[in-house]
PDB file of C-alpha atoms in Angstrom:
ATOM      1  CA  MET A 210     -43.495 -23.045  27.567  1.00  0.00           C
ATOM      2  CA  ASP A 211     -40.936 -23.580  25.103  1.00  0.00           C
ATOM      3  CA  LEU A 212     -40.450 -27.132  23.934  1.00  0.00           C
ATOM      4  CA  ALA A 213     -37.176 -26.556  22.007  1.00  0.00           C
ATOM      5  CA  PRO A 214     -34.837 -26.932  25.038  1.00  0.00           C
ATOM      6  CA  LEU A 215     -36.743 -29.798  26.457  1.00  0.00           C
ATOM      7  CA  LEU A 216     -36.531 -31.633  23.290  1.00  0.00           C
ATOM      8  CA  LEU A 217     -32.738 -30.992  23.152  1.00  0.00           C
ATOM      9  CA  LEU A 218     -32.290 -32.256  26.724  1.00  0.00           C
ATOM     10  CA  LEU A 219     -34.368 -35.331  25.807  1.00  0.00           C
ATOM     11  CA  PHE A 220     -32.055 -36.027  22.574  1.00  0.00           C
ATOM     12  CA  ALA A 221     -28.898 -35.558  24.712  1.00  0.00           C
ATOM     13  CA  PHE A 222     -30.241 -37.926  27.286  1.00  0.00           C
ATOM     14  CA  THR A 223     -31.336 -40.483  24.842  1.00  0.00           C
ATOM     15  CA  LEU A 224     -27.940 -40.223  23.159  1.00  0.00           C
ATOM     16  CA  ALA A 225     -26.104 -40.605  26.413  1.00  0.00           C
ATOM     17  CA  ILE A 226     -28.215 -43.766  27.209  1.00  0.00           C
ATOM     18  CA  PHE A 227     -27.230 -45.264  23.700  1.00  0.00           C
ATOM     19  CA  LEU A 228     -23.559 -44.318  24.068  1.00  0.00           C
ATOM     20  CA  GLY A 229     -23.325 -45.791  27.495  1.00  0.00           C
ATOM     21  CA  VAL A 230     -24.996 -49.139  26.653  1.00  0.00           C
ATOM     22  CA  GLU A 231     -22.565 -49.351  23.651  1.00  0.00           C
ATOM     23  CA  LEU A 232     -19.644 -48.528  25.536  1.00  0.00           C
ATOM     24  CA  ILE A 233     -20.402 -50.873  28.551  1.00  0.00           C
ATOM     25  CA  SER A 234     -21.195 -53.839  26.231  1.00  0.00           C
ATOM     26  CA  LYS A 235     -17.914 -53.413  24.093  1.00  0.00           C
ATOM     27  CA  VAL A 236     -15.389 -53.018  26.903  1.00  0.00           C
ATOM     28  CA  PRO A 237     -13.487 -56.056  28.149  1.00  0.00           C
ATOM     29  CA  SER A 238     -13.677 -56.957  31.866  1.00  0.00           C
ATOM     30  CA  GLN A 239      -9.994 -55.933  32.194  1.00  0.00           C
ATOM     31  CA  LEU A 240     -10.830 -52.302  31.493  1.00  0.00           C
ATOM     32  CA  HIS A 241     -13.744 -51.970  33.781  1.00  0.00           C
ATOM     33  CA  THR A 242     -11.603 -50.491  36.638  1.00  0.00           C
ATOM     34  CA  PRO A 243     -10.227 -47.613  34.453  1.00  0.00           C
ATOM     35  CA  LEU A 244     -13.641 -47.115  33.101  1.00  0.00           C
ATOM     36  CA  MET A 245     -15.099 -46.805  36.578  1.00  0.00           C
ATOM     37  CA  SER A 246     -12.471 -44.205  37.315  1.00  0.00           C
ATOM     38  CA  GLY A 247     -13.468 -42.248  34.420  1.00  0.00           C
ATOM     39  CA  SER A 248     -17.103 -42.285  35.479  1.00  0.00           C
ATOM     40  CA  ASN A 249     -16.199 -40.998  38.913  1.00  0.00           C
ATOM     41  CA  ALA A 250     -14.555 -37.932  37.141  1.00  0.00           C
ATOM     42  CA  ILE A 251     -17.785 -37.538  35.345  1.00  0.00           C
ATOM     43  CA  SER A 252     -19.753 -37.550  38.719  1.00  0.00           C
ATOM     44  CA  GLY A 253     -17.229 -34.906  39.923  1.00  0.00           C
ATOM     45  CA  ILE A 254     -18.484 -32.708  37.003  1.00  0.00           C
ATOM     46  CA  ALA A 255     -22.221 -33.620  38.106  1.00  0.00           C
ATOM     47  CA  ILE A 256     -21.323 -32.431  41.621  1.00  0.00           C
ATOM     48  CA  VAL A 257     -19.924 -29.116  40.349  1.00  0.00           C
ATOM     49  CA  GLY A 258     -23.132 -28.466  38.166  1.00  0.00           C
ATOM     50  CA  ALA A 259     -25.326 -29.417  41.303  1.00  0.00           C
ATOM     51  CA  LEU A 260     -23.503 -26.910  43.392  1.00  0.00           C
ATOM     52  CA  MET A 261     -24.012 -24.209  40.664  1.00  0.00           C
ATOM     53  CA  ALA A 262     -27.713 -25.231  40.380  1.00  0.00           C
ATOM     54  CA  LEU A 263     -27.941 -24.915  44.064  1.00  0.00           C
ATOM     55  CA  ASN A 264     -26.376 -21.461  44.032  1.00  0.00           C
ATOM     56  CA  VAL A 265     -28.395 -19.982  41.225  1.00  0.00           C
ATOM     57  CA  GLY A 266     -31.733 -22.092  41.644  1.00  0.00           C
ATOM     58  CA  GLU A 267     -34.627 -19.664  42.717  1.00  0.00           C
ATOM     59  CA  SER A 268     -37.514 -22.136  43.103  1.00  0.00           C
ATOM     60  CA  PRO A 269     -37.535 -24.812  46.034  1.00  0.00           C
ATOM     61  CA  VAL A 270     -37.936 -27.544  43.500  1.00  0.00           C
ATOM     62  CA  THR A 271     -34.866 -26.615  41.724  1.00  0.00           C
ATOM     63  CA  LYS A 272     -32.922 -26.464  44.882  1.00  0.00           C
ATOM     64  CA  TRP A 273     -34.314 -30.039  45.938  1.00  0.00           C
ATOM     65  CA  ILE A 274     -33.524 -31.604  42.563  1.00  0.00           C
ATOM     66  CA  ALA A 275     -29.882 -30.034  42.819  1.00  0.00           C
ATOM     67  CA  PHE A 276     -29.507 -31.340  46.291  1.00  0.00           C
ATOM     68  CA  ALA A 277     -30.616 -34.760  45.233  1.00  0.00           C
ATOM     69  CA  ALA A 278     -28.167 -34.659  42.241  1.00  0.00           C
ATOM     70  CA  LEU A 279     -25.378 -33.551  44.715  1.00  0.00           C
ATOM     71  CA  VAL A 280     -26.291 -36.518  47.111  1.00  0.00           C
ATOM     72  CA  PHE A 281     -26.388 -39.235  44.252  1.00  0.00           C
ATOM     73  CA  ALA A 282     -23.410 -38.046  42.568  1.00  0.00           C
ATOM     74  CA  SER A 283     -21.272 -37.935  45.885  1.00  0.00           C
ATOM     75  CA  VAL A 284     -22.562 -41.412  46.692  1.00  0.00           C
ATOM     76  CA  ASN A 285     -21.342 -42.441  43.156  1.00  0.00           C
ATOM     77  CA  VAL A 286     -17.842 -41.017  43.723  1.00  0.00           C
ATOM     78  CA  VAL A 287     -17.230 -42.372  47.218  1.00  0.00           C
ATOM     79  CA  GLY A 288     -18.685 -45.757  46.062  1.00  0.00           C
ATOM     80  CA  GLY A 289     -16.693 -45.746  42.892  1.00  0.00           C
ATOM     81  CA  TYR A 290     -13.440 -45.061  44.580  1.00  0.00           C
ATOM     82  CA  LEU A 291     -13.977 -47.654  47.138  1.00  0.00           C
ATOM     83  CA  VAL A 292     -14.759 -50.270  44.545  1.00  0.00           C
ATOM     84  CA  THR A 293     -11.820 -49.324  42.486  1.00  0.00           C
ATOM     85  CA  ASP A 294      -9.475 -49.409  45.480  1.00  0.00           C
ATOM     86  CA  ARG A 295     -10.670 -52.753  46.226  1.00  0.00           C
ATOM     87  CA  MET A 296     -10.253 -54.039  42.812  1.00  0.00           C
ATOM     88  CA  LEU A 297      -6.761 -52.689  42.534  1.00  0.00           C
ATOM     89  CA  ALA A 298      -5.910 -54.338  45.806  1.00  0.00           C
ATOM     90  CA  MET A 299      -6.657 -57.501  44.095  1.00  0.00           C
ATOM     91  CA  PHE A 300      -3.754 -57.100  41.577  1.00  0.00           C
ATOM     92  CA  GLN A 301      -1.130 -56.464  44.212  1.00  0.00           C
ATOM     93  CA  ALA A 302       1.294 -59.122  45.359  1.00  0.00           C
ATOM     94  CA  LYS A 303       0.342 -61.154  48.317  1.00  0.00           C
ATOM     95  CA  ASN A 304       2.441 -61.399  51.511  1.00  0.00           C
ATOM     96  CA  LYS A 305       4.238 -64.701  51.899  1.00  0.00           C
ATOM     97  CA  GLY A 306       5.153 -65.666  55.365  1.00  0.00           C
ATOM     98  CA  GLY A 307       4.262 -62.215  56.738  1.00  0.00           C
ATOM     99  CA  LYS A 308       7.004 -60.329  54.956  1.00  0.00           C
ATOM    100  CA  LYS A 309       6.701 -57.918  52.250  1.00  0.00           C
TER     101      LYS A 309
END
């Protein structure tokens, strides 16, 4: 087994963790909603990658991992949009006396 691709993936995963922690800690709370919408777009990319892995995966393990990635990314996208919608509704003007 060649370790070079595994080390490269481990390096990319470690770099993603470091960048994610730095980004979340430096973003003010007013910008969390746009950041959440951006992370939903990234989960959309994960869904496309999981679908491609499901299509070309040959072993059952690969297909199960791709299916799990598809389910988790879908939950993240749907949940993220629901939370974003709820947060954006908090910024809308409230009705006074039942009239808009």
